[in-house]
Short mmCIF file of C-alpha atoms and ligand atoms in Angstrom, two decimals:
data_model
loop_
_atom_site.label_atom_id
_atom_site.label_comp_id
_atom_site.label_asym_id
_atom_site.label_seq_id
_atom_site.Cartn_x
_atom_site.Cartn_y
_atom_site.Cartn_z
CA UNK E 107 23.48 96.35 -94.80
CA UNK E 108 24.73 98.52 -91.96
CA UNK E 109 24.32 102.25 -92.57
CA UNK E 110 27.27 104.59 -92.05
CA UNK E 111 27.62 106.13 -88.61
CA UNK E 112 27.56 109.91 -88.42
CA UNK E 113 30.40 111.15 -86.24
CA UNK E 114 30.76 114.82 -85.39
CA UNK E 115 34.15 116.13 -84.34
CA UNK E 116 34.18 119.45 -82.49
CA UNK E 117 37.68 120.87 -82.13
CA UNK E 118 38.74 124.00 -80.29
CA UNK E 119 40.71 125.38 -77.38
CA UNK E 120 37.77 125.01 -74.94
CA UNK E 121 39.61 127.34 -72.57
CA UNK E 122 37.12 126.89 -70.93
CA UNK E 123 34.17 125.08 -72.56
CA UNK E 124 31.07 127.33 -72.32
CA UNK E 125 27.31 127.24 -72.91
CA UNK E 126 27.74 128.46 -76.50
CA UNK E 127 29.83 125.37 -77.33
CA UNK E 128 27.26 123.13 -75.65
CA UNK E 129 24.24 124.71 -77.34
CA UNK E 130 25.67 124.48 -80.86
CA UNK E 131 26.93 120.94 -80.23
CA UNK E 132 23.44 119.81 -79.15
CA UNK E 133 21.89 121.48 -82.18
CA UNK E 134 24.40 119.82 -84.56
CA UNK E 135 23.94 116.42 -82.92
CA UNK E 136 20.15 116.51 -83.35
CA UNK E 137 20.18 118.18 -86.76
CA UNK E 138 22.67 115.72 -88.27
CA UNK E 139 21.13 112.68 -86.59
CA UNK E 140 24.58 111.90 -85.22
CA UNK E 141 25.65 108.74 -83.44
CA UNK E 142 28.50 110.43 -81.58
CA UNK E 143 29.80 113.92 -81.02
CA UNK E 144 33.38 114.17 -79.82
CA UNK E 145 34.91 117.29 -78.32
CA UNK E 146 38.60 117.54 -79.19
CA UNK E 147 40.59 120.08 -77.19
CA UNK E 148 43.60 121.30 -79.17
CA UNK E 149 47.05 121.23 -77.70
CA UNK E 150 47.55 124.50 -79.54
CA UNK E 151 45.36 125.78 -82.33
CA UNK E 152 47.36 126.73 -85.44
CA UNK E 153 44.91 129.65 -85.85
CA UNK E 154 45.61 131.29 -82.49
CA UNK E 155 48.71 133.20 -81.55
CA UNK E 156 48.42 132.61 -77.78
CA UNK E 157 48.73 129.29 -76.00
CA UNK E 158 45.62 128.20 -74.07
CA UNK E 159 45.59 129.60 -70.52
CA UNK E 160 44.59 126.32 -68.84
CA UNK E 161 46.62 123.18 -69.48
CA UNK E 162 45.30 120.25 -71.47
CA UNK E 163 44.38 118.16 -68.43
CA UNK E 164 42.25 120.96 -66.98
CA UNK E 165 40.48 121.66 -70.28
CA UNK E 166 39.80 117.95 -70.73
CA UNK E 167 38.43 117.69 -67.17
CA UNK E 168 36.11 120.68 -67.71
CA UNK E 169 34.74 119.16 -70.92
CA UNK E 170 34.17 115.84 -69.12
CA UNK E 171 32.17 117.63 -66.45
CA UNK E 172 30.19 119.68 -68.95
CA UNK E 173 29.07 116.65 -70.98
CA UNK E 174 28.53 114.21 -68.08
CA UNK E 175 25.30 112.29 -68.67
CA UNK E 176 24.84 113.54 -72.26
CA UNK E 177 24.10 110.51 -74.39
CA UNK E 178 26.32 110.35 -77.48
CA UNK E 179 28.73 113.07 -76.31
CA UNK E 180 32.36 112.19 -75.70
CA UNK E 181 35.79 113.81 -75.49
CA UNK E 182 39.10 112.78 -77.04
CA UNK E 183 42.61 113.67 -75.90
CA UNK E 184 44.14 112.77 -79.28
CA UNK E 185 45.29 116.35 -80.07
CA UNK E 186 46.65 116.83 -76.55
CA UNK E 187 48.81 113.75 -77.07
CA UNK E 188 50.22 114.91 -80.42
CA UNK E 189 52.85 117.58 -80.87
CA UNK E 190 51.61 121.13 -81.45
CA UNK E 191 50.23 122.68 -83.55
CA UNK E 192 47.04 120.62 -83.68
CA UNK E 193 46.16 120.27 -87.34
CA UNK E 194 42.54 119.39 -88.04
CA UNK E 195 43.50 117.26 -91.03
CA UNK E 196 45.70 114.98 -88.87
CA UNK E 197 42.82 114.48 -86.44
CA UNK E 198 40.36 113.71 -89.22
CA UNK E 199 42.78 111.12 -90.63
CA UNK E 200 43.14 109.59 -87.18
CA UNK E 201 39.35 109.16 -86.87
CA UNK E 202 39.02 107.89 -90.44
CA UNK E 203 41.61 105.23 -89.63
CA UNK E 204 39.89 104.29 -86.38
CA UNK E 205 36.54 103.90 -88.11
CA UNK E 206 38.10 102.20 -91.17
CA UNK E 207 36.44 104.78 -93.41
CA UNK E 208 33.02 103.42 -92.38
CA UNK E 209 31.75 106.66 -90.83
CA UNK E 210 30.67 110.00 -92.24
CA UNK E 211 32.81 112.56 -90.44
CA UNK E 212 31.58 116.09 -89.80
CA UNK E 213 33.83 118.81 -88.42
CA UNK E 214 32.20 121.78 -86.66
CA UNK E 215 33.51 125.33 -86.85
CA UNK E 216 32.02 128.65 -85.82
CA UNK E 217 31.40 131.46 -88.30
CA UNK E 218 34.40 133.36 -86.95
CA UNK E 219 36.79 131.01 -88.79
CA UNK E 220 35.60 131.90 -92.29
CA UNK E 221 38.10 134.71 -92.80
CA UNK E 222 41.03 132.36 -92.10
CA UNK E 223 39.75 129.18 -93.69
CA UNK E 224 41.70 129.51 -96.93
CA UNK E 225 44.94 129.59 -94.89
CA UNK E 226 44.19 126.36 -92.99
CA UNK E 227 46.74 123.57 -93.29
CA UNK E 228 46.04 121.54 -96.48
CA UNK E 229 42.48 122.82 -96.42
CA UNK E 230 41.51 121.49 -99.88
CA UNK E 231 42.41 118.00 -98.72
CA UNK E 232 40.55 118.55 -95.45
CA UNK E 233 37.38 119.46 -97.35
CA UNK E 234 37.69 116.21 -99.26
CA UNK E 235 38.12 114.13 -96.10
CA UNK E 236 35.25 115.44 -93.95
CA UNK E 237 32.09 117.53 -94.14
CA UNK E 238 32.99 120.93 -92.75
CA UNK E 239 29.93 122.43 -91.04
CA UNK E 240 30.10 126.17 -90.52
CA UNK E 241 27.85 127.24 -87.63
CA UNK E 242 26.15 130.53 -86.97
CA UNK E 243 27.71 132.40 -84.08
CA UNK E 244 26.03 134.88 -81.73
CA UNK E 245 27.33 138.41 -82.23
CA UNK E 246 28.23 137.76 -85.87
CA UNK E 247 26.09 138.13 -89.00
CA UNK E 248 24.85 135.04 -90.85
CA UNK E 249 27.97 133.57 -92.49
CA UNK E 250 28.45 134.84 -96.05
CA UNK E 251 30.32 132.15 -97.94
CA UNK E 252 30.56 134.03 -101.24
CA UNK E 253 33.89 135.41 -99.98
CA UNK E 254 35.24 131.83 -100.21
CA UNK E 255 34.48 131.29 -103.90
CA UNK E 256 37.76 132.82 -105.01
CA UNK E 257 39.79 130.41 -102.83
CA UNK E 258 37.72 127.23 -103.14
CA UNK E 259 35.61 127.50 -106.28
CA UNK E 260 31.82 127.58 -106.64
CA UNK E 261 31.20 123.86 -106.27
CA UNK E 262 33.00 123.51 -102.93
CA UNK E 263 31.24 126.62 -101.65
CA UNK E 264 27.84 125.17 -102.67
CA UNK E 265 28.64 122.11 -100.53
CA UNK E 266 29.74 124.31 -97.61
CA UNK E 267 26.43 126.21 -97.94
CA UNK E 268 24.51 122.93 -97.83
CA UNK E 269 26.42 121.80 -94.74
CA UNK E 270 26.07 125.12 -92.93
CA UNK E 271 24.23 124.82 -89.60
CA UNK E 272 21.84 127.58 -88.46
CA UNK E 273 22.80 127.00 -84.85
CA UNK E 274 21.27 129.00 -81.96
CA UNK E 275 22.89 132.39 -81.46
CA UNK E 276 24.57 132.31 -78.07
CA UNK E 277 26.79 135.34 -77.77
CA UNK E 278 29.52 133.98 -75.50
CA UNK E 279 33.21 133.28 -75.96
CA UNK E 280 35.88 131.71 -73.76
CA UNK E 281 37.62 135.11 -73.81
CA UNK E 282 34.50 136.68 -72.16
CA UNK E 283 34.39 133.92 -69.58
CA UNK E 284 38.09 134.29 -68.72
CA UNK E 285 37.94 138.06 -68.41
CA UNK E 286 34.77 138.00 -66.29
CA UNK E 287 36.36 135.45 -63.96
CA UNK E 288 39.55 137.47 -63.64
CA UNK E 289 37.47 140.55 -62.80
CA UNK E 290 35.49 138.63 -60.15
CA UNK E 291 32.25 138.89 -62.15
CA UNK E 292 29.62 136.11 -62.20
CA UNK E 293 29.68 133.55 -65.02
CA UNK E 294 26.63 131.45 -64.00
CA UNK E 295 24.84 132.15 -67.27
CA UNK E 296 27.90 131.35 -69.38
CA UNK E 297 29.28 128.01 -68.16
CA UNK E 298 27.70 124.95 -66.50
CA UNK E 299 27.87 124.94 -62.68
CA UNK E 300 30.11 121.86 -62.71
CA UNK E 301 32.66 123.71 -64.86
CA UNK E 302 32.49 126.79 -62.69
CA UNK E 303 33.13 124.65 -59.60
CA UNK E 304 36.18 123.08 -61.26
CA UNK E 305 37.53 126.51 -62.21
CA UNK E 306 37.19 127.82 -58.66
CA UNK E 307 38.50 124.64 -56.99
CA UNK E 308 41.60 124.80 -59.19
CA UNK E 309 41.99 128.59 -59.05
CA UNK E 310 41.99 128.87 -62.84
CA UNK E 311 41.71 132.09 -64.86
CA UNK E 312 42.69 134.38 -61.98
CA UNK E 313 39.94 133.18 -59.62
CA UNK E 314 42.30 132.84 -56.64
CA UNK E 315 41.16 136.13 -55.11
P1 LIG P 618 38.26 132.26 -77.47
O1 LIG P 618 37.37 133.36 -77.00
O2 LIG P 618 39.30 131.84 -76.45
O3 LIG P 618 38.87 132.53 -78.84
P2 LIG P 618 36.00 130.59 -78.32
O4 LIG P 618 34.87 130.98 -77.43
O5 LIG P 618 35.97 131.08 -79.73
O6 LIG P 618 37.40 130.93 -77.62
P3 LIG P 618 37.03 127.99 -79.03
O7 LIG P 618 37.29 126.88 -78.08
O8 LIG P 618 38.15 128.65 -79.68
O9 LIG P 618 36.08 129.03 -78.24
O10 LIG P 618 35.97 127.51 -80.10
C1 LIG P 618 35.94 126.22 -80.65
C2 LIG P 618 35.00 126.27 -81.85
O11 LIG P 618 33.69 126.61 -81.40
C3 LIG P 618 35.39 127.32 -82.89
O12 LIG P 618 35.12 126.77 -84.18
C4 LIG P 618 34.46 128.47 -82.59
O13 LIG P 618 34.18 129.23 -83.75
C5 LIG P 618 33.21 127.74 -82.10
N1 LIG P 618 32.43 128.53 -81.16
C6 LIG P 618 32.85 129.02 -79.97
N2 LIG P 618 31.86 129.69 -79.35
C7 LIG P 618 30.78 129.63 -80.17
C8 LIG P 618 29.44 130.17 -80.09
N3 LIG P 618 29.03 130.92 -79.07
N4 LIG P 618 28.60 129.91 -81.14
C9 LIG P 618 29.04 129.18 -82.21
N5 LIG P 618 30.28 128.66 -82.34
C10 LIG P 618 31.15 128.89 -81.33
#
């Protein structure tokens, strides 16, 4: 009998993708013994008030460059093709349909989302349709899930605890990268060289100076 494939979906703005995203994705891929990890840039995250700075095509191109040659890593434009906002549940359903329910689907989120999680679109249903893996994030304390018990109940929170990933702490955000670029500061340590080249060639994030 064929065993279920493990598919990891990693959604976000990726505006731009940075070394923190790549480090936690690699950790999750190895730790979960995944078959595929798919980056999914959002057209517009329902959790963010601002639109992404770079358009979808540019964010997709930067992800492609960042993951070139990484076995098992892929990128999907499914949220860019749908109308905004980009609801995680719709994307999970899309992948469940594509895999005919024959894959275990994991969805990665950083620890910074915990405060908002109870307000996510149809979140109870989402938790039933995929394994939500909360990752450690550099600059933040170890995620404390007890704050979620009131909204989700003890059993769900126990499962979230089990699925939590003690990812490496890389204290970088896309906001840092964008503001350093706009200020003419170096970002070598924060994004892959291929992504930095794309940013400069396309004069993104205020680099046309
Ligand atoms: P911004 O600074 O623009 O808000 P971001 O750096 O948080 O962006 P996103 O593309 O919004 O990047 O993040 C996508 C997902 O990756 C989110 O779930 C976020 O919590 C997670 N993430 C981003 N950076 C890290 C990091 N350094 N460590 C762990 N998780 C991260």
